[in-house]
């Protein structure tokens, strides 16, 4: 009788082992939209469809989970605590990176776990590489403001690929007590190949052992500003995939952050925010293309670290209307517009309100002539007074007022200039994706990543 039972038990154990191995992805992508929650994903999808781009890939994944984002000390998290939770599986206090809430211990990120298991690791962001979200995967610091020391942690990690904006201008902070030298010099000494331009990024060979591909010292230019000299988040992702997958039997782990979604949320800039979500979605498409070539081996997870701005579909003055297509008229951020305005004023001594209106028409699509009454882009008397007041004020921001008028017409509202406690949406597809469904804490993402890895 005992022998009869042992055979099925042995077979059961073998089958369970085989299933466990089959459920372990070789290639893992984790995409984090900073400041991206359900409103950003929903509005961006509708906007994307209206401009002819189609639905978002991130919203098409079969597994979905509503995800709580609170930190150890607040219902509303900051990016440092959120990144620590997502990367390390433990909640810490706002402002802290990769350390426990009481600062007594360093925490263990899923990226480090992957690296120790032999996988190559890539960290990419559309903002600075020592910013809170990317840093949550490699740094251990009591404050997110210790940017130079975070840079030292980056180099010490030994991860194979870093891409995005530079070190926030903190690469040579000689007055830091931990100063060891210029971060770029130290990175090269540690074996990193530097790529500081779009051309240099594209020229990187697939067999580059360690890469530090950083454009400028700040965040990447905003997607809506369409700077042809700057690499996009999708381009960084594609190059990272090319390098990490080259002659690599162990596979890779990659974290890609759409960090500027948060920036445009803080600015309550709907058009800029949506363009950042679309740029983020383009990066996810790169992973989807890769997964199609490696079926059954690839896991793709997308999430947000928190919501920013309290973005809503609906504004009182627009009634029940939602005119998202109007946002396509905005061609740049308000800050970039104000720069254009200042340049135009400097080049023409008698620069007038009429000249400003021509510039507003070019960059926001506003219509000022009486024949345009009835058109949604027509500027009525009250709106004209707002624009004129901003134009006349010495320190006024005409771009900010124009942005607000445009998104009111489109039907977009905001409740805050900061983070909110809204839960975010996590979606997943591929090998092991079923573990990312239902209702999650942000810490669960790390736990399930580690289990799969």
Coordinates of C-alpha atoms in Angstrom, one line a residue:
X1 CA 0.0 0.0 0.0
X2 CA 2.8 2.4 0.9
X3 CA 4.6 1.7 -2.4
X4 CA 1.4 2.5 -4.4
X5 CA 1.1 5.9 -2.7
X6 CA 4.8 6.9 -3.1
X7 CA 4.6 6.8 -6.9
X8 CA 1.8 9.3 -7.3
X9 CA 3.4 11.5 -4.7
X10 CA 6.6 11.4 -6.5
X11 CA 4.9 12.2 -9.8
X12 CA 2.9 15.0 -8.1
X13 CA 6.1 16.6 -6.8
X14 CA 7.7 16.3 -10.2
X15 CA 4.7 17.9 -11.8
X16 CA 4.6 20.7 -9.2
X17 CA 8.3 21.4 -9.8
X18 CA 7.8 21.4 -13.6
X19 CA 4.9 23.9 -13.2
X20 CA 6.9 26.1 -10.9
X21 CA 9.7 26.2 -13.5
X22 CA 7.2 26.9 -16.3
X23 CA 5.8 29.8 -14.3
X24 CA 9.2 31.5 -13.8
X25 CA 9.7 34.1 -16.4
X26 CA 13.2 34.5 -18.0
X27 CA 12.5 38.1 -18.9
X28 CA 10.8 40.5 -16.6
X29 CA 9.6 44.1 -17.4
X30 CA 8.2 46.3 -14.6
X31 CA 6.9 49.6 -15.9
X32 CA 6.0 52.4 -13.4
X33 CA 4.0 55.4 -14.4
X34 CA 4.9 58.0 -11.7
X35 CA 1.8 59.8 -10.8
X36 CA -0.3 57.6 -13.0
X37 CA -3.6 56.1 -11.7
X38 CA -6.9 55.2 -13.2
X39 CA -7.8 58.7 -14.3
X40 CA -4.6 59.2 -16.2
X41 CA -4.9 55.8 -17.9
X42 CA -8.5 56.3 -18.8
X43 CA -8.3 59.8 -20.1
X44 CA -5.1 59.0 -22.0
X45 CA -6.8 56.1 -23.7
X46 CA -9.8 58.1 -24.8
X47 CA -7.4 60.9 -26.0
X48 CA -5.3 58.3 -27.9
X49 CA -8.3 56.9 -29.7
X50 CA -9.6 60.4 -30.6
X51 CA -6.2 61.4 -32.2
X52 CA -6.2 58.1 -34.2
X53 CA -3.5 56.3 -32.2
X54 CA -5.8 53.6 -30.9
X55 CA -6.3 52.1 -27.3
X56 CA -3.4 52.0 -24.8
X57 CA -1.4 48.8 -24.7
X58 CA -1.1 49.1 -20.9
X59 CA -4.9 48.8 -20.5
X60 CA -5.2 45.7 -22.7
X61 CA -3.4 43.3 -20.4
X62 CA -5.6 40.5 -19.1
X63 CA -4.6 40.7 -15.4
X64 CA -5.6 43.7 -13.4
X65 CA -5.3 44.7 -9.8
X66 CA -6.4 47.8 -7.9
X67 CA -3.4 48.7 -5.8
X68 CA -3.1 50.7 -2.6
X69 CA -0.2 53.2 -2.3
X70 CA 0.1 54.4 1.3
X71 CA 3.5 54.8 3.0
X72 CA 4.5 53.7 6.5
X73 CA 3.7 57.1 7.9
X74 CA 1.1 58.6 5.6
X75 CA -2.0 57.7 3.6
X76 CA -0.5 59.8 0.8
X77 CA 2.8 58.5 -0.3
X78 CA 5.7 60.2 -1.9
X79 CA 7.7 58.5 -4.7
X80 CA 10.6 57.4 -2.5
X81 CA 8.4 55.4 -0.1
X82 CA 6.3 54.1 -3.0
X83 CA 9.4 53.0 -5.0
X84 CA 10.8 51.3 -1.9
X85 CA 7.5 49.4 -1.4
X86 CA 7.3 48.3 -5.0
X87 CA 11.0 47.4 -5.2
X88 CA 11.6 46.0 -1.7
X89 CA 8.3 44.8 -0.4
X90 CA 8.3 46.8 2.8
X91 CA 6.7 50.2 3.6
X92 CA 9.0 52.9 4.7
X93 CA 8.5 56.6 5.6
X94 CA 8.0 59.3 3.0
X95 CA 11.4 60.5 1.7
X96 CA 13.3 57.4 2.6
X97 CA 14.9 55.1 0.0
X98 CA 15.6 51.4 0.3
X99 CA 15.7 51.4 4.1
X100 CA 13.2 50.3 6.8
X101 CA 10.9 52.9 8.4
X102 CA 13.1 53.1 11.5
X103 CA 16.3 53.3 9.4
X104 CA 17.7 50.2 11.1
X105 CA 18.2 48.1 8.0
X106 CA 18.8 48.2 4.3
X107 CA 16.0 46.6 2.3
X108 CA 16.3 44.0 -0.5
X109 CA 15.0 45.0 -3.9
X110 CA 13.6 42.7 -6.5
X111 CA 16.2 44.1 -8.9
X112 CA 19.1 43.1 -6.6
X113 CA 17.4 39.7 -6.2
X114 CA 17.3 39.3 -10.0
X115 CA 21.0 40.4 -10.2
X116 CA 22.1 37.9 -7.6
X117 CA 20.3 35.2 -9.4
X118 CA 22.3 35.9 -12.5
X119 CA 19.9 38.1 -14.5
X120 CA 21.1 41.3 -16.1
X121 CA 19.4 44.4 -14.8
X122 CA 18.3 47.6 -16.5
X123 CA 16.9 50.8 -14.9
X124 CA 15.4 53.5 -17.1
X125 CA 13.5 56.7 -16.4
X126 CA 12.3 59.8 -18.2
X127 CA 13.5 62.0 -15.3
X128 CA 16.9 62.0 -13.5
X129 CA 18.5 58.6 -12.9
X130 CA 19.0 59.4 -9.2
X131 CA 15.4 60.4 -8.7
X132 CA 13.3 58.6 -6.2
X133 CA 11.6 55.9 -8.3
X134 CA 14.7 54.5 -10.0
X135 CA 16.7 54.9 -6.9
X136 CA 14.2 52.7 -5.0
X137 CA 15.6 49.7 -6.9
X138 CA 19.3 50.3 -6.1
X139 CA 19.8 52.8 -3.3
X140 CA 19.8 52.8 0.5
X141 CA 19.6 56.3 1.9
X142 CA 17.7 58.0 4.7
X143 CA 16.7 60.9 2.4
X144 CA 15.9 61.1 -1.3
X145 CA 17.7 64.4 -1.3
X146 CA 21.1 62.8 -0.9
X147 CA 21.5 62.8 -4.6
X148 CA 25.2 62.4 -4.8
X149 CA 25.2 59.4 -2.4
X150 CA 22.4 57.9 -4.4
X151 CA 24.7 58.2 -7.4
X152 CA 27.4 56.3 -5.5
X153 CA 24.8 53.6 -4.8
X154 CA 24.0 53.4 -8.4
X155 CA 27.6 52.7 -9.4
X156 CA 28.0 50.2 -6.5
X157 CA 25.0 48.2 -7.7
X158 CA 26.8 47.0 -10.8
X159 CA 23.6 46.8 -12.8
X160 CA 24.2 46.5 -16.5
X161 CA 22.2 49.4 -17.9
X162 CA 21.1 52.8 -16.7
X163 CA 19.2 55.2 -19.0
X164 CA 17.4 58.5 -18.7
X165 CA 18.3 62.0 -17.4
X166 CA 21.6 62.8 -15.6
X167 CA 22.5 63.1 -12.0
X168 CA 20.5 66.3 -11.3
X169 CA 23.7 68.3 -11.5
X170 CA 25.0 66.6 -8.4
X171 CA 27.6 64.5 -10.1
X172 CA 30.6 66.4 -8.6
X173 CA 29.3 67.5 -5.2
X174 CA 32.6 68.1 -3.5
X175 CA 31.1 69.3 -0.2
X176 CA 29.4 66.0 0.4
X177 CA 30.9 64.1 3.4
X178 CA 30.9 61.0 1.2
X179 CA 32.6 62.6 -1.7
X180 CA 34.7 60.2 -3.7
X181 CA 35.0 61.9 -7.0
X182 CA 33.0 62.9 -10.1
X183 CA 30.2 60.3 -10.5
X184 CA 30.8 60.1 -14.3
X185 CA 34.5 59.4 -13.7
X186 CA 33.7 56.9 -11.0
X187 CA 31.3 55.1 -13.3
X188 CA 33.8 54.8 -16.0
X189 CA 36.4 53.5 -13.5
X190 CA 33.8 50.9 -12.6
X191 CA 33.5 49.7 -16.2
X192 CA 30.5 51.7 -17.4
X193 CA 30.4 53.0 -21.0
X194 CA 29.0 56.5 -21.1
X195 CA 26.5 57.6 -23.7
X196 CA 25.5 61.2 -23.3
X197 CA 23.5 61.8 -26.5
X198 CA 20.8 60.2 -28.7
X199 CA 23.4 59.3 -31.3
X200 CA 25.7 57.8 -28.7
X201 CA 22.8 55.7 -27.3
X202 CA 21.9 54.4 -30.8
X203 CA 25.6 53.6 -31.5
X204 CA 26.0 51.4 -28.4
X205 CA 27.0 47.8 -29.4
X206 CA 24.8 44.9 -28.2
X207 CA 27.8 43.4 -26.3
X208 CA 28.4 46.6 -24.2
X209 CA 28.9 45.1 -20.7
X210 CA 27.8 48.0 -18.6
X211 CA 26.1 51.2 -19.8
X212 CA 25.3 54.6 -18.3
X213 CA 23.2 56.3 -21.0
X214 CA 22.2 59.7 -19.6
X215 CA 20.9 62.7 -21.6
X216 CA 21.8 66.1 -20.0
X217 CA 21.7 66.7 -16.3
X218 CA 17.9 67.1 -15.8
X219 CA 14.9 65.1 -16.8
X220 CA 14.4 64.3 -20.5
X221 CA 12.5 67.0 -22.5
X222 CA 8.8 66.6 -22.2
X223 CA 7.1 64.5 -24.9
X224 CA 4.8 67.4 -25.8
X225 CA 7.8 69.6 -26.6
X226 CA 9.0 67.1 -29.1
X227 CA 12.7 67.7 -28.9
X228 CA 14.3 65.8 -31.9
X229 CA 17.7 65.7 -30.2
X230 CA 16.6 63.8 -27.1
X231 CA 16.1 60.0 -26.9
X232 CA 12.6 58.9 -26.0
X233 CA 11.6 56.5 -23.3
X234 CA 10.9 53.9 -25.9
X235 CA 14.3 54.3 -27.5
X236 CA 16.0 53.8 -24.1
X237 CA 13.9 50.7 -23.6
X238 CA 14.7 49.3 -27.0
X239 CA 18.4 49.8 -26.6
X240 CA 18.3 48.3 -23.1
X241 CA 16.5 45.2 -24.4
X242 CA 19.1 44.8 -27.2
X243 CA 22.0 44.9 -24.8
X244 CA 20.5 42.9 -21.9
X245 CA 19.2 40.1 -24.2
X246 CA 22.5 39.7 -26.1
X247 CA 24.0 36.3 -25.5
X248 CA 22.3 36.1 -22.2
X249 CA 21.0 32.6 -21.1
X250 CA 19.9 33.8 -17.7
X251 CA 17.5 36.6 -18.9
X252 CA 17.0 40.0 -17.4
X253 CA 14.9 42.3 -15.1
X254 CA 14.1 45.8 -16.3
X255 CA 12.4 48.7 -14.5
X256 CA 11.2 51.5 -16.8
X257 CA 9.7 54.7 -15.2
X258 CA 7.5 57.3 -16.9
X259 CA 8.6 59.9 -14.4
X260 CA 7.4 63.0 -16.2
X261 CA 3.8 61.9 -15.9
X262 CA 4.1 63.0 -12.3
X263 CA 5.7 66.4 -13.3
X264 CA 2.9 67.3 -15.6
X265 CA 0.4 66.2 -12.9
X266 CA 1.9 68.6 -10.4
X267 CA 1.7 71.3 -13.1
X268 CA -2.0 70.4 -13.7
X269 CA -1.1 70.3 -17.4
X270 CA -3.6 67.9 -19.0
X271 CA -2.2 67.9 -22.5
X272 CA 1.4 67.5 -21.3
X273 CA 0.3 64.7 -18.9
X274 CA -1.5 62.7 -21.6
X275 CA 1.4 63.0 -23.9
X276 CA 3.7 61.5 -21.2
X277 CA 1.3 58.6 -20.7
X278 CA 1.4 57.9 -24.5
X279 CA 5.2 58.0 -24.4
X280 CA 5.1 55.6 -21.5
X281 CA 2.8 53.3 -23.5
X282 CA 5.2 53.5 -26.5
X283 CA 7.9 52.1 -24.2
X284 CA 5.6 49.3 -23.1
X285 CA 5.0 48.4 -26.7
X286 CA 8.7 47.6 -27.0
X287 CA 8.3 45.0 -24.3
X288 CA 5.2 43.6 -25.9
X289 CA 7.1 43.2 -29.2
X290 CA 9.9 41.4 -27.3
X291 CA 7.4 39.2 -25.6
X292 CA 5.9 38.1 -28.9
X293 CA 9.3 36.9 -29.9
X294 CA 9.8 35.1 -26.6
X295 CA 6.4 33.5 -25.8
X296 CA 6.0 31.8 -22.4
X297 CA 9.2 33.4 -21.2
X298 CA 8.3 37.0 -20.6
X299 CA 6.4 38.8 -17.9
X300 CA 5.3 42.5 -18.3
X301 CA 3.8 44.4 -15.3
X302 CA 2.6 48.0 -15.4
X303 CA 1.6 50.0 -12.4
X304 CA 1.8 53.5 -10.8
X305 CA 3.5 54.6 -7.6
X306 CA 0.7 57.1 -6.7
X307 CA -1.7 59.5 -8.4
X308 CA -0.8 63.1 -8.9
X309 CA -3.1 66.1 -9.3
X310 CA -6.5 64.5 -8.6
X311 CA -7.2 64.4 -12.3
X312 CA -10.8 64.0 -13.3
X313 CA -12.9 63.6 -16.5
X314 CA -15.4 66.4 -16.1
X315 CA -15.4 70.2 -15.4
X316 CA -18.5 72.2 -14.4
X317 CA -18.2 74.7 -17.2
X318 CA -18.1 71.9 -19.8
X319 CA -21.4 70.4 -18.5
X320 CA -21.6 66.7 -19.5
X321 CA -19.3 67.3 -22.5
X322 CA -15.8 65.9 -22.8
X323 CA -13.9 67.4 -25.7
X324 CA -10.5 65.7 -25.3
X325 CA -9.5 66.2 -28.9
X326 CA -9.2 69.9 -28.1
X327 CA -6.1 69.1 -26.1
X328 CA -4.3 68.1 -29.3
X329 CA -4.2 71.8 -30.1
X330 CA -1.6 72.4 -27.3
X331 CA 1.9 72.1 -28.9
X332 CA 4.1 72.6 -25.9
X333 CA 4.2 72.9 -22.1
X334 CA 3.2 76.3 -20.6
X335 CA 6.8 76.8 -19.5
X336 CA 8.0 76.3 -23.1
X337 CA 5.3 78.7 -24.4
X338 CA 6.4 81.4 -21.9
X339 CA 9.9 81.0 -23.2
X340 CA 8.7 81.5 -26.8
X341 CA 6.7 84.5 -25.6
X342 CA 9.8 86.1 -23.9
X343 CA 11.9 85.5 -27.0
X344 CA 9.2 87.0 -29.2
X345 CA 8.9 90.1 -27.0
X346 CA 12.7 90.6 -27.0
X347 CA 12.8 90.5 -30.8
X348 CA 10.1 93.1 -31.3
X349 CA 10.0 96.4 -29.4
X350 CA 6.3 97.0 -30.0
X351 CA 5.2 93.5 -29.3
X352 CA 1.4 93.7 -28.6
X353 CA -1.5 91.7 -27.3
X354 CA -2.4 91.0 -30.9
X355 CA 1.0 89.4 -31.4
X356 CA 0.5 87.4 -28.2
X357 CA -2.8 86.2 -29.5
X358 CA -1.2 85.0 -32.8
X359 CA 1.3 83.0 -30.6
X360 CA -1.5 81.6 -28.6
X361 CA -3.3 80.5 -31.7
X362 CA -0.2 78.8 -33.0
X363 CA 0.5 76.9 -29.7
X364 CA -2.9 76.4 -28.2
X365 CA -5.3 76.7 -31.2
X366 CA -7.3 79.6 -29.7
X367 CA -9.6 81.5 -32.1
X368 CA -10.1 85.2 -31.4
X369 CA -12.0 86.5 -34.4
X370 CA -15.7 87.1 -34.1
X371 CA -16.5 84.9 -37.1
X372 CA -15.3 81.9 -34.9
X373 CA -18.1 82.3 -32.4
X374 CA -19.7 78.9 -31.8
X375 CA -16.4 77.1 -32.3
X376 CA -15.2 75.4 -29.1
X377 CA -11.8 77.0 -29.5
X378 CA -13.3 80.6 -29.6
X379 CA -12.1 82.8 -26.8
X380 CA -15.0 84.6 -25.2
X381 CA -14.8 88.0 -23.5
X382 CA -14.1 86.6 -20.0
X383 CA -11.4 84.3 -21.3
X384 CA -9.9 87.2 -23.2
X385 CA -9.7 89.3 -20.1
X386 CA -7.9 86.5 -18.3
X387 CA -5.3 86.2 -21.0
X388 CA -4.9 90.0 -21.3
X389 CA -4.3 90.3 -17.6
X390 CA -1.6 87.6 -17.7
X391 CA 0.0 89.2 -20.7
X392 CA 0.1 92.6 -18.9
X393 CA 1.4 91.4 -15.6
X394 CA 5.2 91.7 -15.2
X395 CA 5.5 88.2 -13.7
X396 CA 2.4 86.7 -15.2
X397 CA 2.4 83.3 -16.9
X398 CA 0.4 83.5 -20.0
X399 CA 1.1 79.9 -20.7
X400 CA -0.4 78.7 -17.5
X401 CA -3.6 80.7 -18.0
X402 CA -3.9 79.4 -21.6
X403 CA -3.4 75.8 -20.4
X404 CA -6.2 76.2 -17.8
X405 CA -8.6 77.7 -20.3
X406 CA -7.9 75.0 -22.8
X407 CA -8.4 72.1 -20.4
X408 CA -11.6 73.7 -19.1
X409 CA -12.9 73.7 -22.6
X410 CA -11.8 70.0 -22.9
X411 CA -13.6 69.1 -19.7
X412 CA -10.6 68.1 -17.5
X413 CA -10.5 69.0 -13.8
X414 CA -7.9 68.9 -11.1
X415 CA -8.3 68.8 -7.3
X416 CA -4.7 69.2 -6.2
X417 CA -1.2 70.2 -7.3
X418 CA 0.2 67.3 -5.3
X419 CA -0.1 63.6 -4.8
X420 CA -3.4 62.0 -3.7
X421 CA -4.3 58.8 -2.0
X422 CA -6.2 57.3 -5.0
X423 CA -5.3 53.7 -5.6
X424 CA -3.5 52.9 -8.8
X425 CA -4.1 50.2 -11.4
X426 CA -1.6 47.3 -11.9
X427 CA -2.0 45.3 -15.1
X428 CA 0.1 42.3 -16.3
X429 CA 0.5 39.9 -19.1
X430 CA 2.7 36.9 -19.8
X431 CA 4.4 34.3 -17.7
X432 CA 3.3 34.6 -14.1
X433 CA 0.8 37.5 -14.8
X434 CA -2.0 35.7 -12.9
X435 CA -0.3 36.7 -9.7
X436 CA -1.1 40.4 -10.4
X437 CA -4.8 40.4 -10.1
X438 CA -7.5 41.3 -7.6
X439 CA -6.6 43.8 -4.9
X440 CA -2.9 44.4 -3.9
X441 CA -0.8 46.5 -1.6
X442 CA 2.1 48.1 -3.4
X443 CA 4.4 45.8 -1.4
X444 CA 2.8 42.8 -3.0
X445 CA 4.4 43.7 -6.3
X446 CA 7.8 43.1 -4.9
X447 CA 6.9 39.9 -3.1
X448 CA 5.4 38.4 -6.2
X449 CA 8.3 39.5 -8.4
X450 CA 10.7 37.9 -6.0
X451 CA 8.7 34.7 -5.9
X452 CA 8.7 34.5 -9.7
X453 CA 12.4 35.4 -9.9

